[in-house]
Amino acid sequence: MTLTTVLLLAAALIGIGVYGALSQQSFVMLMMGLELMLNGVMLAAIGFWAMSGAGAPEGQLLTILVMAVMAIEMAMGFALVVAVYRGKQADVTESIADLKG
Amino acid sequence: MKTSIVVDVAFWLLAVFAVYTGWRVFRTDSMVRASFFLLLSFIAVGVIMLLLSAVYLGVAMFFMMGVEMMVMALFMVMFMMNPAGLNPMMMVHQHRLSIGAGVASFVMLAAMALLAEFPRHPLPNDVQPVAALGNELMGESMLIFESAAVVLLATMIGVVVLSSQRGRFGSAEQGSMPPGLEPGGDPAGMPDEDEQAGGHHHCH
Amino acid sequence: MALSVMLEQLVWPLAMVFAVLGGGVYLWAVLDGLAARSFGLPQAQSVWLTPLSRGTWLLIQQANSTEAPDLWAWRLAPALYLALAAVGLALVPWSQGWVATDLATSLVLWGSLEALATVVIFLQGWSANSHFALVGAYRYVALGLSYILISMFVLIGVALPAESLALTRIVASQQDVWNLVRQPLGLPLFLMVGLALTFRGPFNLADPRDLAGGTSVEVSGPPRLVWELARSAMLVAFSGIAATVFLGGWLGPWLPGPLWVMLKMLAILALLAWLGRWFAVMTPSRCLSLMWLILLPLAFVDLVWAGVVALL
């Protein structure tokens, strides 16, 4: 386990997350892609904290903040899904094309 | 950081597991299964964090993600199609582009990980991760931590506004009709207006 | 030398965990039978024999299946629940230096076990592909998301005087006065968390009679045995944690530390058996109202109380 291998794992998770966020039609699956990306980000932050930053406490703080971002993303995401579903009976991205030019 | 052979083997097993479960999230036929595969991926990353001696964050990861994926699965069963995975399901758009973007971002980040020179400052031997994190949160970075708390509070209010019964766009039940059986058709499973009114009169 | 260290640090603590888990599950079943008899429910045979005969009966029954279940999740869910219980009990310190898993954050790990238990119980109900099981799973998630919050606040309360998240330090902080006395609201609230975690007594929303058995309605034979074992084992692990954080763990005169922990666990199990039979099963809506409108504010009061006491 070196910094490089940890970062490679983080890169793989972020790559899968990017694929998921771009390819999925369902809102909730799309959010899973975002979560997977943040998963990789947190791992990279902890990797840097432990192997490159000499245990500076800010590294852990950053990870806590990413966790908070995840919670916010989840809560707001689901609230929006509920609101959109009530308004349009839509649960896939194709069904709401209001912003399409 | 010198790691023992046990830690190395554990890391590789967990890394393969995290990537495999992360990939299965978008390849499984059931959305509930997808959210629990994501949970498994998070748990594997949490254990790797424990191996990296982030004792609090690794455990907090189990905690946070356990609840979060539970809520996700709940929404899956409530809203989404095919929660049980009885039918094959592949709901994607711009598939080639997405694969390309995913591979491209992996290659770019991996190149950075392999080629860039990062400073090597391993953890000191006497590090106390939990106490250090606590002192940071309640000391130097109090303001950052507090602003995260305020943002979370704002999120809570926003979520309640968006999903509450009486919003500024009228009552929530007003729009909540089940979707039609065919596109643009009548709402499924709803009794006719007349029948409902008749039943109502009957009650009186 | 290395062998003796391994024996002392790994083998004996783990053997202890499994022995207490096995003995605790049996004693819990007996205590539950005694509690049932004390409320006038007729018992078919001696309460000492009932758990054994039921276990044997389940073991030789056939494990039936439903139409298109998620077989992996369905078969794994009981085992995972049992594993969570074993991990939980491994956190309990038996004496000053005798802990199977001594983490700096063992209290948080217990909290995450509670969160993961919700996932496992949902999985058990969902994967059977059956109506009542899914309804039970749904009810349990609603309950689970409520009790996790209460448990969190109560546990933060006990971490305050210890200034640590490690269970050994929390026990050491109770040298002069137990948390039971220092935070009188804590243990009653935590006991309700325990009943909810294993869906017993008033909080049996997952496997109740009105759902014909809820999440385990379709489960029979050995998987059913594992499920019932896991439910009891989780309660045993819970009693270990409760004894550690509120009743001073290994602290006590005359007897050796591990014996004190076990006696305190037994007292909590007996209390829970009696409480579980004393209260009627609640309807889901009333249960949620109770959790969010009464118990959660009480948990806040408990936390403020703990903070004020810690400041004084």
Coordinates of C-alpha atoms in Angstrom, one line a residue:
Chain A
M1 CA 0.0 0.0 0.0
T2 CA 1.7 3.1 -1.2
L3 CA 0.4 6.6 -2.0
T4 CA 0.4 5.7 -5.7
T5 CA -1.8 2.6 -5.3
V6 CA -4.2 4.4 -3.1
L7 CA -4.5 7.2 -5.7
L8 CA -5.0 4.6 -8.4
L9 CA -7.9 3.1 -6.5
A10 CA -9.3 6.6 -6.0
A11 CA -8.9 7.3 -9.7
A12 CA -10.7 4.0 -10.6
L13 CA -13.6 4.9 -8.3
I14 CA -13.9 8.4 -9.7
G15 CA -13.8 7.0 -13.3
I16 CA -16.7 4.6 -12.6
G17 CA -18.5 7.4 -10.9
V18 CA -18.1 9.7 -13.9
Y19 CA -19.5 6.9 -16.1
G20 CA -22.4 6.4 -13.9
A21 CA -23.3 10.0 -13.5
L22 CA -23.2 10.6 -17.2
S23 CA -24.9 7.4 -18.4
Q24 CA -27.7 6.7 -16.0
Q25 CA -31.2 7.9 -16.9
S26 CA -32.8 7.4 -13.5
F27 CA -32.2 10.3 -11.1
V28 CA -31.3 8.1 -8.2
M29 CA -28.8 6.1 -10.2
L30 CA -27.3 9.3 -11.4
M31 CA -26.8 10.3 -7.7
M32 CA -25.1 7.1 -7.1
G33 CA -22.5 8.0 -9.7
L34 CA -21.9 11.3 -7.9
E35 CA -21.5 9.4 -4.6
L36 CA -19.0 7.1 -6.0
M37 CA -16.9 10.0 -7.3
L38 CA -17.0 11.6 -3.8
N39 CA -16.0 8.2 -2.4
G40 CA -12.8 8.3 -4.5
V41 CA -12.2 11.9 -3.4
M42 CA -12.4 11.0 0.2
L43 CA -10.0 8.1 -0.2
A44 CA -7.5 10.3 -2.0
A45 CA -7.7 13.0 0.7
I46 CA -7.1 10.4 3.4
G47 CA -4.2 8.9 1.4
F48 CA -2.6 12.3 1.1
W49 CA -3.2 12.9 4.8
A50 CA -1.6 9.7 5.9
M51 CA 1.3 9.4 3.4
S52 CA 2.1 12.9 2.1
G53 CA 0.9 15.4 4.6
A54 CA 2.5 14.0 7.8
G55 CA -0.9 13.7 9.5
A56 CA -1.9 17.4 9.2
P57 CA -5.3 17.6 10.8
E58 CA -6.7 19.6 7.9
G59 CA -6.6 16.5 5.8
Q60 CA -9.2 14.8 8.0
L61 CA -11.2 18.0 8.1
L62 CA -11.4 18.0 4.3
T63 CA -12.8 14.5 4.4
I64 CA -15.4 15.5 7.0
L65 CA -16.4 18.4 4.7
V66 CA -16.7 16.0 1.8
M67 CA -19.0 13.8 4.0
A68 CA -21.1 16.8 4.7
V69 CA -21.3 17.6 1.0
M70 CA -22.5 14.0 0.4
A71 CA -25.2 14.3 3.0
I72 CA -26.3 17.6 1.4
E73 CA -26.3 16.2 -2.1
M74 CA -28.3 13.2 -1.0
A75 CA -30.9 15.2 0.9
M76 CA -31.4 17.9 -1.7
G77 CA -31.3 15.3 -4.5
F78 CA -34.1 13.3 -2.9
A79 CA -36.2 16.4 -2.1
L80 CA -35.8 17.4 -5.8
V81 CA -36.7 13.9 -7.0
V82 CA -39.9 14.0 -4.8
A83 CA -40.8 17.5 -6.0
V84 CA -40.2 16.6 -9.7
Y85 CA -42.1 13.3 -9.3
R86 CA -45.1 15.1 -7.7
G87 CA -45.1 17.7 -10.4
K88 CA -44.4 15.6 -13.5
Q89 CA -44.6 11.9 -12.6
A90 CA -41.0 11.8 -13.9
D91 CA -38.2 9.8 -12.5
V92 CA -35.8 9.8 -15.4
T93 CA -33.9 12.7 -16.8
E94 CA -35.4 12.4 -20.3
S95 CA -38.9 13.2 -18.9
I96 CA -37.9 16.7 -17.9
A97 CA -36.8 18.7 -20.9
D98 CA -37.8 22.2 -19.8
L99 CA -34.3 23.5 -20.0
K100 CA -33.5 21.9 -23.4
G101 CA -32.7 24.6 -25.9
Chain B
M1 CA 4.9 4.6 5.7
K2 CA 6.2 1.1 6.0
T3 CA 3.3 -1.3 5.8
S4 CA 3.4 -5.0 6.7
I5 CA 2.6 -7.7 4.3
V6 CA -0.8 -8.4 6.0
V7 CA -1.8 -4.8 5.5
D8 CA -0.7 -4.9 1.8
V9 CA -2.7 -8.0 1.1
A10 CA -5.7 -6.6 2.8
F11 CA -5.4 -3.4 0.9
W12 CA -5.3 -5.1 -2.5
L13 CA -8.2 -7.4 -1.7
L14 CA -10.3 -4.4 -0.5
A15 CA -9.3 -2.3 -3.5
V16 CA -10.4 -5.0 -5.9
F17 CA -13.6 -5.4 -3.9
A18 CA -14.3 -1.7 -3.9
V19 CA -13.8 -1.4 -7.6
Y20 CA -15.8 -4.5 -8.4
T21 CA -18.8 -3.5 -6.2
G22 CA -18.6 0.1 -7.5
W23 CA -18.8 -1.3 -11.1
R24 CA -21.7 -3.7 -10.2
V25 CA -23.7 -0.6 -9.1
F26 CA -24.4 0.3 -12.7
R27 CA -24.6 -3.3 -14.0
T28 CA -27.1 -4.9 -11.7
D29 CA -30.8 -5.3 -12.6
S30 CA -32.2 -4.1 -9.3
M31 CA -32.0 -0.6 -7.9
V32 CA -32.0 -1.8 -4.3
R33 CA -29.1 -4.1 -5.1
A34 CA -27.4 -1.2 -6.8
S35 CA -27.6 0.9 -3.6
F36 CA -26.3 -1.9 -1.4
F37 CA -23.4 -2.6 -3.9
L38 CA -22.5 1.1 -3.4
L39 CA -22.7 0.6 0.3
L40 CA -20.2 -2.4 0.0
S41 CA -17.9 -0.2 -2.0
F42 CA -18.1 2.5 0.7
I43 CA -17.4 -0.1 3.4
A44 CA -14.3 -1.3 1.6
V45 CA -13.0 2.2 1.3
G46 CA -13.8 2.8 5.0
V47 CA -11.7 -0.3 5.9
I48 CA -8.9 1.1 3.8
M49 CA -9.2 4.3 5.7
L50 CA -8.8 2.3 8.9
L51 CA -5.7 0.7 7.4
L52 CA -4.4 4.3 6.8
S53 CA -5.0 4.9 10.5
A54 CA -7.8 7.4 10.0
V55 CA -9.7 5.7 12.9
Y56 CA -12.5 8.1 13.2
L57 CA -13.3 8.7 9.6
G58 CA -13.1 5.0 8.6
V59 CA -15.7 4.1 11.2
A60 CA -17.8 7.3 10.5
M61 CA -17.9 6.0 6.9
F62 CA -19.7 2.8 7.9
F63 CA -22.1 4.9 9.9
M64 CA -22.9 7.6 7.4
M65 CA -23.1 5.3 4.4
G66 CA -25.1 2.7 6.2
V67 CA -27.9 5.2 6.9
E68 CA -27.4 7.0 3.5
M69 CA -27.7 3.8 1.4
M70 CA -30.6 2.7 3.5
V71 CA -32.5 5.9 2.6
M72 CA -31.5 5.4 -1.0
A73 CA -32.9 1.9 -1.1
L74 CA -36.1 3.1 0.5
F75 CA -36.5 5.7 -2.2
M76 CA -35.8 3.0 -4.8
V77 CA -38.6 0.8 -3.6
M78 CA -40.9 3.9 -3.3
F79 CA -40.4 5.6 -6.6
M80 CA -38.3 3.7 -9.1
M81 CA -39.1 0.9 -11.5
N82 CA -37.9 -2.6 -11.0
P83 CA -36.7 -2.5 -7.4
A84 CA -36.8 -6.3 -7.1
G85 CA -34.7 -6.9 -10.1
L86 CA -37.1 -9.4 -11.7
N87 CA -36.6 -8.0 -15.2
P88 CA -33.4 -7.1 -16.9
M89 CA -32.8 -3.4 -16.7
M90 CA -30.4 -1.2 -18.5
M91 CA -31.4 2.4 -18.5
V92 CA -28.7 4.4 -20.0
H93 CA -28.2 7.3 -22.4
Q94 CA -25.1 8.6 -24.2
H95 CA -23.5 5.3 -23.3
R96 CA -20.4 5.4 -25.5
L97 CA -19.7 9.0 -24.5
S98 CA -20.1 8.1 -20.8
I99 CA -17.7 5.1 -21.1
G100 CA -15.3 7.4 -22.9
A101 CA -15.5 10.1 -20.2
G102 CA -15.1 7.5 -17.4
V103 CA -12.1 5.9 -19.0
A104 CA -10.6 9.3 -19.9
S105 CA -11.0 10.6 -16.3
F106 CA -9.5 7.4 -14.9
V107 CA -6.5 7.6 -17.3
M108 CA -5.9 11.2 -16.5
L109 CA -6.0 10.8 -12.8
A110 CA -4.0 7.6 -12.9
A111 CA -1.4 9.4 -15.0
M112 CA -1.2 12.1 -12.4
A113 CA -0.9 9.5 -9.6
L114 CA 1.9 7.7 -11.4
L115 CA 3.8 10.6 -12.9
A116 CA 3.5 13.4 -10.4
E117 CA 6.0 13.7 -7.5
F118 CA 4.3 14.0 -4.2
P119 CA 6.1 14.9 -1.0
R120 CA 6.7 11.9 1.3
H121 CA 5.8 12.8 4.8
P122 CA 4.4 9.7 6.5
L123 CA 2.4 9.9 9.7
P124 CA 4.5 10.5 12.8
N125 CA 4.6 7.5 15.2
D126 CA 2.9 9.4 18.0
V127 CA 0.0 10.6 15.9
Q128 CA -3.5 10.5 17.6
P129 CA -5.9 10.9 14.7
V130 CA -9.1 11.1 16.7
A131 CA -7.8 13.7 19.2
A132 CA -6.1 15.7 16.4
L133 CA -9.3 15.8 14.4
G134 CA -11.3 16.8 17.4
N135 CA -8.9 19.6 18.3
E136 CA -8.9 20.8 14.8
L137 CA -12.7 20.8 14.5
M138 CA -13.1 22.6 17.8
G139 CA -10.1 24.9 17.5
E140 CA -8.4 26.2 14.4
S141 CA -11.1 25.2 12.0
M142 CA -14.1 25.9 14.1
L143 CA -15.4 28.4 11.7
I144 CA -15.3 26.0 8.7
F145 CA -17.0 23.3 10.8
E146 CA -19.6 25.8 11.9
S147 CA -20.3 26.9 8.4
A148 CA -20.7 23.2 7.3
A149 CA -23.3 23.0 10.1
V150 CA -25.1 26.1 8.9
V151 CA -25.2 24.7 5.3
L152 CA -26.6 21.5 6.7
L153 CA -29.3 23.5 8.5
A154 CA -30.1 25.3 5.3
T155 CA -30.3 22.0 3.6
M156 CA -32.8 20.7 6.1
I157 CA -35.0 23.7 5.7
G158 CA -34.7 23.5 1.9
V159 CA -35.6 19.8 1.9
V160 CA -38.7 20.4 4.1
V161 CA -39.8 23.3 1.9
L162 CA -39.4 21.1 -1.2
S163 CA -41.1 18.1 0.1
S164 CA -43.7 19.4 2.6
Q165 CA -47.4 19.1 2.2
R166 CA -48.1 22.8 1.6
G167 CA -45.6 24.5 -0.5
R168 CA -45.8 27.8 -2.3
F169 CA -46.9 26.0 -5.4
G170 CA -50.1 24.6 -3.8
S171 CA -50.8 21.5 -1.8
A172 CA -48.6 18.5 -2.4
E173 CA -51.5 16.1 -3.2
Q174 CA -52.7 18.3 -6.0
G175 CA -50.1 17.0 -8.5
S176 CA -49.6 13.6 -7.0
M177 CA -51.4 11.4 -9.5
P178 CA -50.0 8.0 -10.4
P179 CA -48.6 7.9 -14.0
G180 CA -50.8 6.5 -16.7
L181 CA -50.5 3.0 -18.0
E182 CA -49.6 4.3 -21.5
P183 CA -47.8 7.6 -22.1
G184 CA -50.3 10.4 -21.8
G185 CA -53.1 8.1 -20.6
D186 CA -55.4 8.4 -17.6
P187 CA -53.7 8.0 -14.2
A188 CA -53.5 4.3 -13.3
G189 CA -55.4 2.9 -10.4
M190 CA -57.6 6.0 -9.7
P191 CA -61.3 5.6 -9.5
D192 CA -63.5 7.9 -11.8
E193 CA -64.5 11.2 -10.4
D194 CA -68.2 10.3 -10.5
E195 CA -67.8 7.0 -8.7
Q196 CA -65.8 8.8 -6.0
A197 CA -68.5 11.5 -5.6
G198 CA -71.2 8.8 -5.5
G199 CA -69.3 6.9 -2.8
H200 CA -69.0 10.2 -0.9
H201 CA -72.8 10.8 -1.0
H202 CA -73.4 7.3 0.1
C203 CA -71.5 7.9 3.3
H204 CA -73.6 10.8 4.3
Chain C
M1 CA 6.8 -16.0 23.3
A2 CA 4.9 -15.0 20.2
L3 CA 2.5 -17.8 20.7
S4 CA 1.7 -16.7 24.3
V5 CA 1.2 -13.1 23.1
M6 CA -1.2 -14.4 20.3
L7 CA -3.0 -16.5 22.8
E8 CA -3.4 -13.6 25.2
Q9 CA -4.3 -10.9 22.7
L10 CA -6.3 -12.8 20.1
V11 CA -7.4 -16.3 21.0
W12 CA -8.6 -15.9 24.5
P13 CA -10.6 -12.6 23.9
L14 CA -12.2 -14.2 20.8
A15 CA -13.0 -17.4 22.6
M16 CA -14.6 -15.3 25.4
V17 CA -16.7 -13.4 22.9
F18 CA -18.1 -16.6 21.3
A19 CA -18.6 -18.3 24.7
V20 CA -20.6 -15.2 26.0
L21 CA -22.5 -15.0 22.8
G22 CA -23.6 -18.7 23.0
G23 CA -24.3 -18.7 26.7
G24 CA -26.0 -15.3 26.5
V25 CA -28.3 -16.3 23.7
Y26 CA -29.4 -19.4 25.7
L27 CA -29.9 -17.4 28.9
W28 CA -31.8 -14.8 27.1
A29 CA -34.2 -17.4 25.7
V30 CA -34.7 -18.8 29.2
L31 CA -35.2 -15.3 30.7
D32 CA -37.8 -14.5 28.0
G33 CA -39.6 -17.7 28.8
L34 CA -39.6 -16.9 32.5
A35 CA -40.9 -13.4 31.8
A36 CA -43.7 -14.9 29.6
R37 CA -44.6 -17.3 32.4
S38 CA -44.7 -14.5 35.0
F39 CA -47.3 -12.7 32.9
G40 CA -49.4 -15.9 32.8
L41 CA -48.6 -17.1 29.3
P42 CA -48.7 -20.9 29.4
Q43 CA -45.4 -22.6 28.5
A44 CA -45.6 -26.0 26.8
Q45 CA -42.6 -27.3 28.6
S46 CA -39.8 -26.3 31.0
V47 CA -38.4 -22.9 30.0
W48 CA -34.9 -24.4 30.3
L49 CA -35.7 -26.9 27.5
T50 CA -37.8 -24.8 25.2
P51 CA -34.9 -23.0 23.5
L52 CA -33.0 -26.3 22.9
S53 CA -36.0 -28.1 21.5
R54 CA -37.0 -25.2 19.3
G55 CA -33.4 -24.9 18.0
T56 CA -33.3 -28.6 17.2
W57 CA -36.7 -28.5 15.5
L58 CA -35.7 -25.6 13.3
L59 CA -32.4 -27.3 12.4
I60 CA -34.0 -30.4 11.0
Q61 CA -36.8 -28.5 9.2
Q62 CA -36.5 -27.8 5.5
A63 CA -35.5 -24.3 4.3
N64 CA -38.3 -23.4 1.9
S65 CA -38.0 -20.8 -0.8
T66 CA -40.3 -18.2 -2.4
E67 CA -40.7 -17.4 -6.1
A68 CA -37.6 -15.5 -7.4
P69 CA -36.0 -14.3 -4.1
D70 CA -32.7 -12.5 -4.1
L71 CA -31.1 -15.7 -2.9
W72 CA -27.7 -14.3 -2.0
A73 CA -29.1 -11.5 0.1
W74 CA -31.8 -13.7 1.6
R75 CA -29.4 -16.4 2.8
L76 CA -26.7 -13.9 3.8
A77 CA -28.9 -11.5 5.8
P78 CA -29.3 -13.7 8.9
A79 CA -25.6 -14.5 8.9
L80 CA -24.7 -10.8 8.5
Y81 CA -27.0 -9.9 11.4
L82 CA -25.3 -12.5 13.5
A83 CA -21.8 -11.2 12.4
L84 CA -22.8 -7.6 13.4
A85 CA -23.8 -8.9 16.9
A86 CA -20.5 -10.7 17.3
V87 CA -18.5 -7.6 16.3
G88 CA -20.6 -5.6 18.8
L89 CA -19.8 -8.0 21.6
A90 CA -16.1 -8.0 20.6
L91 CA -16.1 -4.3 21.5
V92 CA -17.0 -4.9 25.2
P93 CA -14.0 -4.6 27.5
W94 CA -14.0 -7.5 30.0
S95 CA -11.3 -5.9 32.2
Q96 CA -8.7 -3.2 32.0
G97 CA -6.5 -4.8 29.4
W98 CA -8.8 -7.6 28.1
V99 CA -10.7 -6.4 25.0
A100 CA -11.1 -8.3 21.8
T101 CA -11.2 -5.1 19.7
D102 CA -9.8 -2.0 21.4
L103 CA -10.3 0.9 19.0
A104 CA -10.0 4.5 19.8
T105 CA -13.5 4.9 18.4
S106 CA -15.2 1.7 19.6
L107 CA -18.3 3.7 20.6
V108 CA -18.7 5.1 17.1
L109 CA -18.2 1.6 15.7
W110 CA -21.1 0.4 17.9
G111 CA -23.2 3.2 16.4
S112 CA -22.3 2.1 12.9
L113 CA -23.3 -1.5 13.8
E114 CA -26.7 -0.1 14.7
A115 CA -26.9 1.6 11.3
L116 CA -25.8 -1.5 9.4
A117 CA -28.3 -3.6 11.3
T118 CA -31.0 -1.5 9.7
V119 CA -29.6 -2.4 6.3
V120 CA -29.4 -6.1 7.1
I121 CA -32.9 -6.3 8.5
F122 CA -34.3 -4.4 5.5
L123 CA -32.4 -6.8 3.2
Q124 CA -33.9 -9.8 5.0
G125 CA -37.5 -8.5 4.4
W126 CA -36.9 -7.2 0.9
S127 CA -35.0 -10.2 -0.6
A128 CA -37.8 -12.7 0.2
N129 CA -39.9 -11.2 -2.6
S130 CA -43.0 -11.4 -0.5
H131 CA -45.6 -8.8 0.6
F132 CA -45.7 -9.1 4.3
A133 CA -41.9 -9.4 4.5
L134 CA -41.5 -6.2 2.5
V135 CA -44.0 -4.3 4.7
G136 CA -42.1 -5.5 7.8
A137 CA -38.8 -4.3 6.3
Y138 CA -40.3 -0.9 5.5
R139 CA -41.7 -0.4 9.0
Y140 CA -38.4 -1.4 10.4
V141 CA -36.5 1.2 8.4
A142 CA -38.8 3.9 9.6
L143 CA -38.2 2.7 13.2
G144 CA -34.4 2.3 12.6
L145 CA -33.9 5.8 11.3
S146 CA -35.5 7.1 14.5
Y147 CA -33.8 5.0 17.1
I148 CA -30.3 5.6 15.6
L149 CA -30.6 9.3 16.4
I150 CA -31.7 8.6 20.0
S151 CA -28.8 6.2 20.4
M152 CA -26.3 8.7 19.0
F153 CA -27.3 11.4 21.5
V154 CA -27.3 9.1 24.4
L155 CA -23.9 7.7 23.5
I156 CA -22.4 11.1 22.9
G157 CA -23.6 11.9 26.5
V158 CA -21.5 9.0 28.0
A159 CA -18.5 10.0 25.9
L160 CA -18.5 13.5 27.4
P161 CA -17.3 12.7 30.9
A162 CA -14.8 10.2 29.6
E163 CA -13.4 12.7 27.1
S164 CA -12.9 9.7 24.8
L165 CA -14.7 7.5 22.3
A166 CA -13.0 4.3 23.5
L167 CA -15.1 2.1 25.7
T168 CA -12.2 1.3 28.1
R169 CA -11.9 5.0 28.9
I170 CA -15.6 5.3 29.3
V171 CA -15.5 2.5 31.9
A172 CA -12.5 4.1 33.6
S173 CA -14.4 7.4 33.8
Q174 CA -17.1 5.7 35.9
Q175 CA -14.7 4.9 38.7
D176 CA -16.4 7.2 41.2
V177 CA -19.9 7.3 40.0
W178 CA -21.7 5.2 37.3
N179 CA -23.2 6.9 34.3
L180 CA -26.5 5.4 35.4
V181 CA -26.5 7.9 38.3
R182 CA -24.7 10.7 36.5
Q183 CA -27.1 10.7 33.5
P184 CA -30.3 9.2 34.8
L185 CA -32.1 9.6 31.5
G186 CA -29.5 7.7 29.6
L187 CA -30.1 4.0 30.4
P188 CA -33.9 4.1 30.1
L189 CA -33.5 5.7 26.6
F190 CA -30.8 3.3 25.7
L191 CA -32.9 0.3 26.8
M192 CA -35.6 1.3 24.4
V193 CA -32.9 1.6 21.6
G194 CA -32.0 -2.0 22.5
L195 CA -35.6 -3.3 22.2
A196 CA -35.9 -1.4 18.9
L197 CA -32.6 -2.7 17.5
T198 CA -33.8 -6.3 18.0
F199 CA -37.4 -5.4 17.4
R200 CA -38.8 -6.9 20.6
G201 CA -41.7 -6.1 22.8
P202 CA -43.4 -2.8 22.1
F203 CA -41.1 -2.0 19.1
N204 CA -41.7 -5.3 17.2
L205 CA -42.5 -3.6 13.9
A206 CA -40.4 -5.9 11.7
D207 CA -41.6 -9.3 12.7
P208 CA -45.0 -8.7 14.3
R209 CA -48.0 -11.1 14.5
D210 CA -50.2 -8.7 12.4
L211 CA -47.8 -9.2 9.5
A212 CA -47.8 -13.0 10.1
G213 CA -44.1 -12.8 11.0
G214 CA -43.0 -9.8 9.0
T215 CA -39.5 -10.0 7.5
S216 CA -39.1 -13.6 8.5
V217 CA -42.6 -14.8 7.3
E218 CA -41.1 -16.9 4.5
V219 CA -38.0 -18.0 6.3
S220 CA -37.9 -21.5 7.8
G221 CA -35.5 -24.2 8.8
P222 CA -31.8 -23.4 9.4
P223 CA -31.9 -19.8 8.0
R224 CA -34.8 -19.2 10.5
L225 CA -32.7 -20.6 13.3
V226 CA -29.8 -18.3 12.4
W227 CA -32.2 -15.3 12.2
E228 CA -33.6 -16.0 15.7
L229 CA -30.1 -16.6 17.1
A230 CA -28.9 -13.4 15.5
R231 CA -31.8 -11.4 17.1
S232 CA -31.0 -12.8 20.5
A233 CA -27.2 -12.4 19.9
M234 CA -27.7 -8.7 19.0
L235 CA -29.6 -8.3 22.3
V236 CA -26.7 -9.9 24.2
A237 CA -24.2 -7.6 22.5
F238 CA -26.4 -4.7 23.3
S239 CA -26.6 -5.6 26.9
G240 CA -22.8 -5.8 27.0
I241 CA -22.5 -2.3 25.6
A242 CA -25.2 -1.0 28.0
A243 CA -23.4 -2.6 31.0
T244 CA -20.2 -1.0 29.8
V245 CA -21.3 2.5 29.2
F246 CA -23.9 2.9 32.0
L247 CA -23.2 0.3 34.7
G248 CA -19.5 0.7 35.0
G249 CA -18.4 -2.4 33.1
W250 CA -15.8 -4.4 34.9
L251 CA -15.8 -2.0 38.0
G252 CA -17.0 -3.6 41.2
P253 CA -15.7 -5.0 44.5
W254 CA -14.8 -8.6 45.4
L255 CA -15.4 -10.3 42.1
P256 CA -13.1 -10.3 39.1
G257 CA -13.9 -7.8 36.3
P258 CA -15.3 -10.2 33.6
L259 CA -17.7 -11.7 36.1
W260 CA -19.0 -8.3 37.0
V261 CA -19.6 -7.5 33.3
M262 CA -21.5 -10.7 32.8
L263 CA -23.6 -10.2 35.9
K264 CA -24.5 -6.7 34.8
M265 CA -25.3 -8.0 31.3
L266 CA -27.6 -10.6 32.8
A267 CA -29.4 -8.0 34.9
I268 CA -30.0 -5.9 31.7
L269 CA -31.2 -8.9 29.8
A270 CA -33.6 -9.8 32.6
L271 CA -34.9 -6.2 32.7
L272 CA -35.4 -6.2 28.9
A273 CA -37.2 -9.6 29.0
W274 CA -39.6 -8.2 31.6
L275 CA -40.0 -4.8 29.8
G276 CA -40.6 -6.6 26.5
R277 CA -43.5 -8.6 27.9
W278 CA -44.9 -5.7 30.0
F279 CA -45.6 -3.3 27.1
A280 CA -48.0 -4.1 24.3
V281 CA -46.9 -3.9 20.7
M282 CA -47.3 -0.4 19.3
T283 CA -48.8 0.5 16.0
P284 CA -46.2 1.9 13.6
S285 CA -47.5 5.5 13.6
R286 CA -47.7 5.7 17.4
C287 CA -44.3 4.2 17.6
L288 CA -42.8 6.9 15.4
S289 CA -44.6 9.6 17.2
L290 CA -43.2 8.3 20.5
M291 CA -39.7 8.2 19.0
W292 CA -39.6 11.6 17.4
L293 CA -41.9 13.6 19.7
I294 CA -41.0 12.2 23.1
L295 CA -37.8 10.1 23.1
L296 CA -35.7 12.3 20.8
P297 CA -36.3 15.5 22.8
L298 CA -35.6 13.5 26.0
A299 CA -32.3 12.4 24.3
F300 CA -31.5 16.1 23.8
V301 CA -32.3 16.8 27.4
D302 CA -30.0 13.9 28.4
L303 CA -27.2 15.4 26.2
V304 CA -27.6 18.9 27.7
W305 CA -27.6 17.3 31.1
A306 CA -24.4 15.5 30.4
G307 CA -22.8 18.7 29.1
V308 CA -23.8 20.7 32.1
V309 CA -22.5 18.0 34.5
A310 CA -19.3 17.8 32.6
L311 CA -18.8 21.6 32.8
L312 CA -19.6 21.8 36.5

